[in-house]
XYZ file of C-alpha atoms in Angstrom:
778
model
C -26.123 3.859 77.983
C -29.288 2.843 78.119
C -30.706 4.900 74.961
C -27.861 3.513 73.035
C -28.913 -0.318 73.982
C -32.271 0.716 73.170
C -31.293 2.123 69.636
C -29.172 -0.886 68.721
C -31.923 -3.147 69.582
C -34.107 -1.460 67.211
C -35.236 -3.529 64.546
C -33.746 -2.550 60.737
C -36.410 -2.527 58.379
C -35.552 -3.468 54.651
C -35.427 0.175 52.913
C -33.297 1.243 55.848
C -31.054 -1.735 55.528
C -30.831 -0.760 51.687
C -30.184 3.067 52.506
C -27.484 1.952 54.809
C -25.888 -0.429 52.046
C -25.920 2.775 49.598
C -24.617 5.387 52.206
C -21.395 3.158 52.805
C -20.718 1.105 49.887
C -18.339 2.914 47.413
C -16.734 1.952 43.990
C -13.074 0.981 44.827
C -10.911 3.719 43.672
C -8.094 3.608 40.838
C -5.134 2.909 41.946
C -2.541 4.306 39.946
C 0.835 6.358 40.504
C 0.448 9.836 38.738
C 4.264 10.249 38.690
C 4.456 7.317 35.815
C 1.493 9.127 33.386
C 3.425 10.649 30.650
C 0.496 11.945 28.233
C -3.277 12.838 27.999
C -4.061 10.084 26.142
C -2.704 7.718 29.004
C -4.192 9.342 31.606
C -7.681 8.842 30.274
C -7.172 5.689 29.552
C -6.056 4.982 33.121
C -9.057 6.669 34.445
C -11.409 5.290 32.066
C -12.809 8.727 30.892
C -12.972 10.633 27.389
C -10.051 12.856 26.650
C -11.843 15.974 26.797
C -12.971 15.151 30.432
C -9.753 16.214 31.717
C -9.736 19.870 30.810
C -13.072 19.741 33.438
C -11.608 19.012 36.398
C -11.367 21.575 38.941
C -9.666 20.669 42.202
C -10.916 21.991 45.458
C -9.617 22.954 48.652
C -10.898 19.943 50.827
C -9.468 16.528 50.721
C -11.445 13.656 49.384
C -14.344 12.212 51.454
C -13.235 8.636 51.361
C -11.199 7.202 54.263
C -7.493 6.859 53.781
C -7.505 9.012 50.781
C -5.959 12.436 51.186
C -5.966 13.681 47.671
C -7.809 17.055 46.569
C -11.323 16.289 45.694
C -12.660 17.777 42.416
C -15.628 19.781 41.676
C -18.991 18.264 40.958
C -17.597 14.661 41.774
C -19.595 14.167 45.009
C -17.004 15.490 47.367
C -14.199 12.607 45.854
C -10.972 12.812 44.151
C -10.562 11.654 40.540
C -9.262 8.162 41.467
C -12.169 7.375 43.645
C -15.068 8.518 41.309
C -15.124 9.582 37.633
C -18.422 11.356 37.660
C -17.566 15.100 37.416
C -18.850 15.707 33.986
C -21.936 14.643 31.962
C -22.557 11.484 30.169
C -24.828 11.025 27.052
C -25.854 7.448 28.196
C -26.269 5.812 31.488
C -24.602 2.217 32.048
C -27.628 0.377 30.835
C -27.462 2.349 27.318
C -30.671 4.655 27.656
C -30.285 8.203 27.153
C -29.101 10.224 30.279
C -31.458 12.910 31.562
C -28.993 14.919 32.836
C -26.815 14.899 29.736
C -26.841 18.455 28.706
C -22.930 19.398 27.816
C -22.185 15.605 26.988
C -19.884 17.288 23.775
C -17.436 18.309 26.861
C -16.508 21.628 24.909
C -15.570 23.384 28.144
C -15.807 24.113 31.520
C -17.782 27.261 30.533
C -20.840 25.130 28.808
C -20.850 23.123 32.166
C -24.035 23.407 34.516
C -21.839 25.234 37.197
C -18.736 27.582 36.138
C -16.530 29.588 38.657
C -18.639 29.147 41.520
C -21.666 30.902 39.576
C -25.523 29.911 39.515
C -26.647 27.163 37.047
C -27.973 29.621 34.237
C -31.426 28.649 32.653
C -32.083 26.166 30.070
C -32.367 26.378 26.316
C -36.385 26.130 25.353
C -35.725 24.242 22.113
C -35.637 20.404 21.497
C -32.307 20.418 19.477
C -29.923 17.097 20.312
C -27.218 19.814 19.254
C -27.923 22.192 21.715
C -27.970 19.019 24.543
C -24.231 18.533 23.319
C -23.228 21.990 23.975
C -24.672 22.543 27.590
C -25.322 25.951 29.416
C -24.432 29.408 28.031
C -22.641 31.432 31.023
C -22.372 34.088 28.838
C -25.693 35.276 28.377
C -29.475 33.822 27.474
C -32.211 35.557 25.057
C -36.172 35.265 25.371
C -38.694 34.838 23.036
C -40.173 37.835 21.657
C -43.004 39.399 23.417
C -45.359 39.612 20.223
C -47.336 36.304 19.259
C -46.605 36.428 15.919
C -43.046 36.820 16.335
C -42.998 34.118 19.380
C -44.668 31.676 16.913
C -42.381 32.358 14.026
C -39.117 32.069 16.358
C -40.589 28.254 17.986
C -41.043 27.705 14.180
C -37.514 28.219 13.376
C -36.534 26.615 16.594
C -38.058 23.101 15.392
C -40.372 22.854 18.768
C -43.093 20.352 18.265
C -44.847 19.852 21.371
C -48.197 21.651 21.868
C -47.373 21.672 25.652
C -44.245 23.353 25.146
C -45.844 25.726 22.650
C -48.476 26.596 25.217
C -46.163 27.401 28.175
C -43.857 29.574 25.942
C -47.073 31.564 24.345
C -48.141 32.078 27.760
C -45.169 33.167 29.281
C -42.576 34.084 26.500
C -40.343 36.126 28.721
C -39.311 33.385 30.978
C -38.399 30.674 28.195
C -34.921 31.433 26.929
C -32.780 30.885 23.426
C -29.231 29.913 23.552
C -26.819 32.089 21.518
C -25.808 29.574 19.274
C -28.787 29.635 17.784
C -28.505 32.718 16.230
C -26.320 33.991 13.347
C -22.878 35.211 14.072
C -23.672 38.286 12.272
C -26.187 39.158 14.258
C -24.583 38.730 17.566
C -22.022 41.124 18.916
C -20.455 40.627 22.401
C -20.259 43.347 25.356
C -17.577 44.678 27.303
C -17.871 41.959 30.094
C -17.737 39.226 27.118
C -21.512 38.227 27.082
C -23.772 37.754 24.275
C -26.100 40.749 22.854
C -28.280 41.137 19.656
C -27.450 43.810 17.574
C -29.396 47.011 16.576
C -30.798 46.327 13.347
C -33.799 47.334 11.551
C -33.976 44.348 9.566
C -32.550 40.816 10.075
C -31.325 38.756 6.862
C -30.568 35.056 7.125
C -28.435 32.232 5.056
C -31.436 32.151 2.667
C -32.107 36.033 1.859
C -35.368 36.257 4.101
C -35.620 39.053 6.424
C -37.055 39.336 9.936
C -38.241 42.004 12.406
C -36.402 40.245 15.055
C -33.074 37.902 15.054
C -34.075 34.744 13.701
C -32.864 31.814 15.889
C -32.342 29.610 12.873
C -28.311 29.942 12.699
C -26.246 27.001 11.620
C -25.382 25.365 15.118
C -22.505 23.391 14.026
C -20.786 26.464 12.305
C -21.195 28.078 15.766
C -19.358 25.439 17.018
C -16.347 25.239 14.385
C -16.158 29.042 14.487
C -16.733 29.889 18.282
C -16.684 27.205 20.593
C -13.498 24.901 19.177
C -11.088 28.043 18.718
C -11.767 28.562 22.657
C -11.490 24.472 23.618
C -9.108 22.172 24.895
C -5.391 21.702 24.984
C -5.597 18.022 23.292
C -2.525 17.779 21.217
C -2.090 21.563 20.788
C 0.853 22.593 18.603
C 1.378 18.964 17.982
C 2.342 17.636 21.799
C 0.509 16.359 23.994
C -0.301 18.591 27.033
C -1.067 17.128 30.004
C -3.317 19.784 31.999
C -2.435 21.809 34.978
C -3.913 20.506 37.430
C -2.097 17.042 36.849
C 1.017 18.835 38.306
C -0.639 19.719 41.634
C -2.103 16.430 42.083
C 0.755 14.393 41.104
C 3.055 16.550 43.846
C 0.531 16.077 46.555
C 0.480 12.589 45.892
C 4.288 12.172 45.874
C 4.067 14.407 49.373
C 1.532 11.756 50.946
C 3.329 8.694 49.669
C 6.905 10.412 51.325
C 5.122 11.065 54.285
C 3.758 7.441 54.928
C 7.011 6.291 53.827
C 8.994 8.163 56.689
C 6.050 7.819 59.230
C 6.197 3.652 58.728
C 7.136 2.185 62.610
C 10.509 0.145 62.806
C 10.299 -3.316 64.021
C 11.149 -3.290 67.843
C 13.793 -5.884 67.958
C 17.197 -4.500 67.365
C 18.141 -7.182 65.023
C 14.878 -6.613 62.994
C 15.722 -3.054 62.669
C 19.046 -4.034 61.187
C 18.238 -6.612 59.262
C 15.307 -4.030 57.390
C 17.601 -1.380 57.187
C 20.201 -3.546 54.938
C 17.387 -4.840 52.962
C 15.758 -1.405 52.542
C 17.483 -0.681 48.481
C 15.591 2.726 48.646
C 17.701 6.315 49.685
C 16.822 7.551 52.896
C 14.032 10.128 52.493
C 14.669 13.679 52.574
C 13.636 15.194 56.118
C 12.430 18.482 54.359
C 9.719 18.196 51.713
C 10.119 19.361 48.261
C 8.568 21.863 47.104
C 6.124 21.025 43.980
C 8.263 22.858 41.562
C 11.643 21.226 42.451
C 10.073 17.969 42.469
C 8.795 18.411 39.005
C 12.456 19.734 37.994
C 13.623 16.242 39.275
C 11.351 14.211 37.807
C 12.161 15.752 34.419
C 15.824 15.659 34.840
C 15.307 12.071 35.556
C 12.771 11.601 32.548
C 15.301 13.154 30.110
C 18.296 11.040 31.209
C 16.063 7.687 30.675
C 14.893 9.078 27.003
C 18.487 10.086 26.258
C 19.583 6.180 27.090
C 16.772 4.943 25.090
C 17.687 6.940 21.985
C 21.131 6.202 21.849
C 19.420 2.112 22.168
C 17.125 2.693 19.519
C 19.606 4.990 17.021
C 22.487 2.302 17.806
C 20.111 -0.656 16.578
C 18.903 1.083 13.763
C 22.412 2.775 12.390
C 24.079 -0.979 12.969
C 21.237 -3.265 10.756
C 21.543 0.002 7.764
C 24.646 1.430 8.248
C 27.129 -0.023 10.354
C 27.423 3.488 12.395
C 27.480 3.945 16.134
C 25.934 6.955 17.759
C 26.554 8.586 21.166
C 24.196 10.264 23.173
C 24.964 12.613 26.028
C 22.904 15.111 28.549
C 24.766 18.635 28.956
C 24.508 20.862 31.884
C 22.334 23.138 30.636
C 19.622 19.803 29.846
C 20.666 19.442 25.954
C 21.558 16.535 24.195
C 24.685 15.980 22.354
C 24.277 13.510 19.567
C 27.550 12.262 17.900
C 27.512 9.588 14.959
C 30.512 7.570 13.791
C 31.513 5.684 10.688
C 32.761 2.427 11.095
C 34.827 1.617 8.202
C 32.861 2.235 5.123
C 35.368 4.687 3.351
C 36.605 2.427 1.065
C 33.321 1.398 -0.562
C 32.353 4.892 -0.766
C 35.764 5.471 -3.058
C 34.974 1.893 -4.981
C 31.670 3.372 -6.112
C 32.477 6.726 -6.840
C 34.974 4.780 -9.131
C 32.749 3.121 -11.058
C 30.195 5.891 -11.262
C 33.281 7.936 -13.021
C 33.964 5.158 -15.171
C 30.253 4.881 -16.636
C 30.091 8.330 -17.065
C 33.318 8.663 -19.233
C 32.172 5.566 -21.121
C 28.848 7.427 -21.769
C 26.818 4.327 -22.216
C 24.121 5.826 -19.804
C 21.777 8.749 -20.108
C 22.837 11.232 -16.841
C 20.938 14.944 -16.306
C 24.189 16.274 -18.251
C 22.202 15.073 -21.285
C 19.525 17.877 -20.782
C 22.212 20.763 -21.194
C 22.947 22.528 -24.848
C 24.599 20.217 -26.929
C 23.493 17.166 -24.665
C 21.101 14.072 -26.675
C 18.388 15.137 -24.783
C 18.731 19.418 -25.048
C 16.087 19.326 -28.087
C 13.611 17.314 -26.145
C 13.769 18.657 -22.809
C 10.261 19.198 -22.816
C 9.305 15.529 -23.576
C 11.402 13.812 -20.803
C 10.933 16.333 -17.988
C 8.077 18.518 -16.578
C 9.533 22.040 -17.669
C 10.055 23.320 -21.201
C 14.399 23.971 -21.153
C 17.245 22.909 -18.996
C 17.201 26.429 -17.212
C 13.605 26.024 -15.980
C 14.354 22.586 -14.676
C 17.551 24.079 -12.766
C 15.725 26.596 -11.079
C 13.160 23.899 -10.175
C 15.441 21.853 -8.597
C 17.164 24.856 -6.772
C 13.715 25.763 -5.146
C 12.793 22.540 -3.787
C 16.500 21.301 -3.027
C 16.330 24.551 -0.530
C 20.203 25.185 -1.852
C 20.502 28.855 -1.533
C 19.761 28.271 2.238
C 21.860 25.513 2.905
C 25.781 24.962 2.878
C 26.920 22.728 -0.134
C 26.111 19.262 -0.211
C 23.069 19.568 2.561
C 20.180 20.409 0.263
C 16.779 18.481 0.913
C 16.841 16.256 -2.240
C 20.891 15.690 -2.103
C 19.948 13.689 1.474
C 17.166 11.677 1.036
C 17.287 7.934 2.256
C 16.496 4.824 0.070
C 13.009 3.819 0.118
C 13.748 0.081 0.838
C 16.142 0.968 3.583
C 12.981 2.725 5.681
C 10.757 0.154 7.560
C 6.906 0.535 7.030
C 6.879 2.072 10.770
C 9.460 4.853 9.898
C 7.680 5.681 7.173
C 4.133 5.905 8.756
C 6.618 8.035 11.578
C 8.102 10.203 9.097
C 4.648 11.035 7.328
C 3.062 11.808 10.807
C 5.952 14.053 11.789
C 5.899 16.056 8.519
C 1.890 16.367 9.172
C 2.646 17.485 13.030
C 4.917 19.971 11.707
C 2.727 21.600 9.224
C -0.129 21.381 11.799
C 2.346 23.169 14.354
C 2.948 25.846 11.450
C -0.560 26.328 10.698
C -1.130 26.806 14.375
C 1.864 29.314 15.023
C 0.364 31.436 11.806
C -3.167 31.223 13.296
C -1.752 32.694 16.593
C 0.368 35.222 14.918
C -2.665 36.756 13.576
C -1.599 36.400 9.838
C -5.255 35.674 8.871
C -4.064 32.428 7.094
C -4.494 28.671 8.301
C -1.355 27.555 6.683
C 0.965 30.499 6.959
C 2.692 31.988 3.771
C 3.394 30.083 0.726
C 6.814 28.354 1.078
C 7.716 30.101 4.309
C 10.448 28.627 5.909
C 10.275 25.782 3.741
C 13.233 24.283 5.299
C 12.237 24.834 9.007
C 9.431 22.830 8.132
C 11.317 19.970 6.477
C 14.029 20.195 9.149
C 10.873 19.657 11.926
C 9.895 16.760 9.883
C 13.125 14.921 9.745
C 13.942 15.633 13.554
C 10.752 13.899 14.551
C 12.298 10.865 13.005
C 15.726 11.281 14.575
C 15.484 8.150 16.687
C 15.696 6.090 13.805
C 17.738 8.160 11.123
C 19.442 10.678 12.913
C 18.763 13.907 14.732
C 19.657 16.564 11.894
C 19.815 16.905 8.274
C 23.440 17.217 8.785
C 23.564 13.784 10.281
C 21.649 12.344 7.477
C 24.225 13.895 5.569
C 26.688 11.876 6.794
C 24.532 8.913 6.983
C 23.638 9.086 3.049
C 26.949 10.386 2.218
C 28.308 7.168 3.867
C 26.859 4.406 1.660
C 28.059 5.991 -1.781
C 25.451 7.334 -4.367
C 25.418 5.412 -7.861
C 23.959 8.684 -9.627
C 23.805 12.209 -9.040
C 20.965 13.558 -7.382
C 19.755 15.426 -10.414
C 19.888 12.457 -12.422
C 17.773 10.939 -9.793
C 15.332 13.659 -10.852
C 15.576 12.471 -14.355
C 14.742 8.942 -13.673
C 11.399 9.780 -12.094
C 10.361 12.063 -14.801
C 11.536 9.050 -17.361
C 8.871 6.728 -15.077
C 5.968 9.896 -14.631
C 6.478 11.936 -17.072
C 7.137 9.628 -20.244
C 5.559 6.264 -18.835
C 8.630 4.125 -19.590
C 8.902 0.586 -17.643
C 11.458 0.471 -14.515
C 13.037 -2.517 -16.444
C 13.782 -0.523 -19.176
C 15.007 2.560 -17.100
C 17.199 0.959 -15.812
C 18.778 -0.248 -18.851
C 18.989 3.338 -20.112
C 20.518 4.789 -16.740
C 22.961 1.830 -16.368
C 21.415 0.931 -12.572
C 19.456 -1.815 -11.211
C 15.689 -2.115 -11.046
C 15.257 -2.028 -7.220
C 17.154 1.272 -7.586
C 14.622 2.532 -9.929
C 12.100 1.521 -7.623
C 13.452 3.459 -4.714
C 14.180 6.507 -6.755
C 10.838 6.683 -8.101
C 9.222 6.369 -4.491
C 11.251 8.600 -2.776
C 10.840 11.651 -5.209
C 7.224 10.863 -5.197
C 7.001 11.400 -1.980
C 9.434 13.966 -1.724
C 7.674 16.569 -4.464
C 4.439 15.920 -2.480
C 5.652 17.109 0.731
C 7.906 20.296 -0.466
C 5.309 21.019 -3.200
C 2.582 21.012 -0.009
C 4.750 23.446 1.469
C 5.017 25.711 -1.161
C 1.381 25.800 -2.247
C -0.952 26.100 1.108
C -4.557 26.832 1.055
C -4.944 30.425 -0.330
C -6.583 32.722 2.102
C -9.636 34.823 1.149
C -7.771 38.048 0.892
C -4.867 36.012 -1.226
C -8.039 35.017 -3.930
C -9.657 38.386 -3.902
C -6.340 39.903 -4.610
C -6.057 38.725 -8.251
C -9.809 37.485 -9.445
C -10.764 37.147 -12.606
C -13.058 39.862 -14.243
C -14.773 37.380 -16.056
C -16.041 35.947 -13.264
C -17.421 39.252 -11.782
C -19.059 39.951 -14.972
C -21.067 36.830 -15.053
C -21.929 36.080 -11.753
C -21.706 39.947 -10.169
C -19.794 38.757 -7.332
C -16.604 37.429 -6.574
C -17.714 34.626 -3.929
C -16.360 31.687 -6.274
C -13.556 30.388 -4.124
C -13.020 26.808 -5.570
C -13.934 24.842 -9.023
C -14.920 21.230 -7.840
C -14.414 18.086 -10.281
C -13.591 14.671 -10.399
C -11.108 12.636 -12.357
C -11.802 9.075 -13.184
C -8.560 7.076 -14.711
C -8.512 3.397 -15.621
C -7.149 0.902 -13.436
C -6.125 -3.079 -13.867
C -9.556 -5.401 -13.439
C -9.243 -7.421 -10.234
C -9.475 -10.898 -10.189
C -10.843 -10.732 -6.855
C -14.718 -10.529 -7.408
C -15.143 -7.933 -3.828
C -12.427 -5.962 -5.129
C -13.603 -5.757 -8.458
C -16.954 -4.656 -7.052
C -15.835 -1.392 -5.313
C -12.941 -0.508 -8.239
C -15.832 -0.606 -10.986
C -17.164 2.853 -12.001
C -21.033 2.672 -13.626
C -19.791 6.286 -15.275
C -16.730 4.435 -16.890
C -18.000 1.037 -17.219
C -14.590 -0.178 -15.949
C -12.420 -0.627 -13.040
C -11.334 3.019 -12.256
C -9.079 4.996 -9.587
C -11.177 8.292 -8.565
C -9.378 11.742 -7.126
C -11.719 14.945 -6.232
C -9.671 18.300 -7.435
C -10.510 21.933 -6.832
C -9.203 24.700 -8.156
C -9.185 28.499 -7.869
C -11.048 30.628 -10.894
C -7.805 30.636 -12.786
C -6.683 27.140 -12.601
C -4.307 27.044 -9.378
C -4.594 23.805 -7.353
C -3.027 23.472 -3.626
C -2.424 20.707 -1.637
C -5.705 20.326 0.456
C -7.665 20.626 -2.541
C -6.508 17.176 -4.255
C -8.259 14.462 -2.305
C -6.960 10.563 -1.882
C -7.438 8.073 -4.543
C -10.847 6.506 -4.082
C -12.116 3.195 -5.830
C -14.633 4.163 -8.780
C -17.483 2.598 -7.387
C -17.993 6.123 -5.165
C -20.179 8.454 -5.836
C -19.485 12.019 -6.086
C -21.565 13.401 -3.413
C -19.841 10.824 -0.891
C -16.202 11.465 -1.743
C -17.143 14.939 -1.272
C -18.428 14.111 2.121
C -15.846 11.490 3.551
C -12.957 13.628 1.944
C -14.101 16.865 3.712
C -12.906 19.313 0.742
C -15.014 21.735 1.355
C -13.735 22.403 4.794
C -11.177 24.408 3.516
C -13.482 27.195 1.939
C -13.855 30.247 3.910
C -17.430 30.642 5.486
C -19.640 32.707 3.004
C -17.960 31.736 -0.315
C -19.238 29.838 -2.717
C -17.911 26.263 -4.597
C -18.770 25.786 -8.576
C -19.386 21.898 -9.520
C -21.360 20.096 -11.867
C -24.555 18.757 -12.056
C -23.683 15.310 -10.583
C -22.514 17.013 -7.234
C -25.724 17.027 -4.812
C -23.808 18.371 -1.895
C -26.142 21.673 -1.200
C -26.897 20.279 2.322
C -22.980 19.616 3.344
C -22.826 23.169 1.881
C -25.739 24.344 3.944
C -23.862 23.001 7.138
C -20.530 24.636 6.450
C -22.163 27.986 5.772
C -20.967 27.882 2.263
C -22.934 28.555 -1.123
C -22.898 25.689 -3.959
C -23.479 26.607 -7.517
C -24.591 23.837 -9.584
C -26.602 24.021 -13.028
C -29.893 22.332 -12.418
C -30.605 18.975 -13.597
C -33.274 17.965 -16.024
C -36.645 16.743 -13.909
C -38.595 13.935 -14.704
C -40.854 14.417 -17.799
C -39.250 17.907 -18.216
C -38.733 18.828 -22.012
C -37.475 22.453 -21.727
C -35.514 24.114 -18.826
C -36.543 27.884 -17.523
C -34.514 30.671 -18.663
C -32.868 31.023 -15.500
C -31.726 26.991 -15.185
C -30.200 27.688 -19.160
C -28.755 30.961 -17.778
C -26.920 29.630 -14.981
C -26.005 26.283 -16.971
C -24.230 28.680 -19.692
C -22.799 30.784 -16.428
C -21.128 27.508 -14.891
C -19.886 26.084 -18.409
C -17.924 29.131 -19.172
C -16.677 29.598 -15.925
C -15.551 26.045 -15.028
C -13.111 25.725 -18.050
C -10.077 26.141 -15.676
C -10.644 23.087 -13.725
C -11.043 20.900 -17.062
C -7.961 22.474 -18.307
C -6.079 21.315 -15.188
C -7.309 17.933 -15.326
C -6.166 17.911 -18.929
C -2.620 19.394 -18.315
C -2.218 16.753 -15.611
C -2.957 13.643 -17.646
C -1.342 15.287 -20.786
C 2.110 15.672 -18.606
C 1.984 12.696 -16.650
C 1.834 9.890 -19.145
C 1.746 6.893 -16.443
C -1.752 7.442 -16.287
C -1.964 6.500 -20.069
C -1.942 2.879 -18.884
C -3.795 1.237 -16.494
C -3.094 1.719 -12.965
C -1.479 -1.613 -11.488
C -2.993 -2.978 -8.554
C 0.072 -3.176 -6.610
C 0.942 0.480 -7.503
C -1.938 2.247 -5.837
C -0.219 4.272 -3.523
C 2.532 5.294 -5.753
C -0.386 6.344 -8.171
C -1.914 8.435 -5.542
C 1.323 10.228 -5.232
C 2.208 10.838 -8.786
C -1.288 12.649 -9.130
C -0.928 14.675 -6.368
C 2.485 15.943 -7.392
C 1.528 16.234 -11.168
C -1.527 18.284 -9.968
C 0.759 20.597 -7.951
C 3.374 20.983 -10.788
C 0.771 22.740 -13.056
C 1.172 25.710 -11.379
C 4.221 26.682 -12.733
C 2.174 26.875 -15.631
C 0.010 30.079 -17.100
C -3.454 30.534 -15.542
C -6.142 30.103 -17.601
C -7.812 34.075 -17.926
C -10.843 34.854 -20.341
C -10.452 38.731 -20.714
C -6.717 38.485 -21.368
C -5.036 40.582 -24.020
C -3.289 37.691 -25.640
C 0.443 38.394 -24.492
C 2.494 35.123 -24.182
C 5.747 36.475 -23.071
C 7.013 37.600 -19.601
C 3.648 36.404 -17.916
C 3.840 35.260 -14.514
C 2.866 31.493 -13.594
C -0.264 30.568 -11.687
C 1.836 30.239 -8.422
C 3.125 33.575 -8.676
C -0.101 35.128 -9.116
C -1.724 33.034 -6.107
C 0.651 33.590 -3.735
C 3.804 36.029 -4.613
C 1.725 38.950 -5.602
C 2.385 38.326 -9.458
C 0.069 40.327 -11.734
C -1.544 39.655 -15.262
C -3.842 41.247 -17.523
C -7.611 40.415 -17.141
C -7.083 40.100 -13.080
C -9.156 42.414 -10.838
C -8.161 43.592 -6.829
C -11.425 43.231 -5.448
């Protein structure tokens, strides 16, 4: 007792007080109910961390060290749970904005790149000074020593970009105790052992991307390429397959928090007074907690069922609100026993209006005063000029094309895609955005599904399951427009069409193909101008979405299966994957100086809109090879960079461009080759023989992209006039769909026998195993 008294009376120094304050002062924990979290983004926002950091959480068997918190602690988090402390992952910057000394791994590419992984000891760090290497982190799958030979060691330090003299001296004195991470090496110089660790291949000579040879594996590989091809495909569960997937540990931690809350509720002492106990019992609205604790699995199932009922009620309310506003319909949503949703939609007295509209349409068609799709048939008014009013040469080709995009063969009568399009002005802006996002997510899910199946293509087969993709996109928007195509057909059929859907296609052709104003089209077809506006915008969107599914990005094998002999003869290889070019179209001059400044093209000396377009060596284009429209002031290299159009070119292939595309640096980062004719240098009067030969080769093999640009502008007379500033979005859609429609034309093959009949079109050659003269299966 005397000792304790003496210790208590001992004077405390300021340093001791500071240590005690640091020891016992903790940050206030975050008070959130994990059961209310519905997505990764919401969880990351509540914790105030990056989305990728959620995959780096590893729960320990020990509880949090903070008093009163019984949640499981997280590894590398100072023995605290994720609610009490959020320091389980490295950060690039400190709170004061300075670089964090211990930031290695701040790219958050996965737990296998953190300092500790699965209880293993921290590995050696890389000896380089690259910030990108710091961003990746640690390699638990093997590190490589510097070469023991002095000259090779100096070459390796030079390739790694090591500049510090002290660091160089330390590596030279002890090269076998300084290490290089595997992502510094070329991928073809590496191999994996049976245990998954990296190893250098046994080769006599090692060749890098520039063609230089070394007696050892040179550490001058493309780190960003290693990230894209090796690290990222093994990465996190962020929005995988189009869904926001929560991490696995979240379910365990949520169940533990629920059990703790339930235990606290059961152990709450009752008031001593009998009257107070009765009043507290009557005032408590919550049901009596179960004496037996629920298992985590049962608790999760119960919460999911409650969430399903809430979502069904919310879905029914939103759907009824939208239907009453647009179509005067009523929807009912029920949850069945097998946890399926049953949707039923009833029409409230629209049959009379439908019959009246049908009678008006029949009367106009009998009078013969308006143009319809039947005029394209043999003997019709437009029978001799089909190719001048549509994108195809005759009536039979138009019929075949409409059957393909309507998906007529795979659907019951009246249930086609084109037959059930919703009017453009009936769609709110939020609905349009939601539909476009849904379509992109559906296509992305298809790509990931194809990649997981090992088909070797990112986009799946050409036109494969087009119906499924379209239905998925429509189902994403089911809370506003109906759950399925059948429901959409019921909605659209109830409003009464003013004309047949094929006649609507002809209306779009008159606008885009013939460059006729909406007012004149309305007079020719006997409809209102607003309806013409709806038809044009709806068909422009539908053609872009449908043709994008029909013509995905070709794979390397699809490209090499039908490759022009002329290109192989001139270059000696078949590496050219894309011919890239820019096309500019005149636009109206804006009255605002700021708008006019970004639209003005120094090349055309006028306000323009600019698109980047890429095609294969026979002139085939696909959806990802057509960029969005940009103002004319943007340069070719900048537009190439911001559109990321080069990312679809496989590693090791080449892109062929014109002189103005100074994109060699971007190509090197992606591991592709840029074939570009050299410009005349300042003061140079004559190019060398090599430069002249390269210019001639590029000029002769770039004809297909020039031909595609000319075919698009010739078939879409909409671009004969200046683009109106209020139709920039429509011009982008028409440009994309018009380029994709050129795939139905014959390919440009130089060494061809001249045969013009029974030849396959470009799309059939590229995606559907078509064969033509002048092509070679590499």
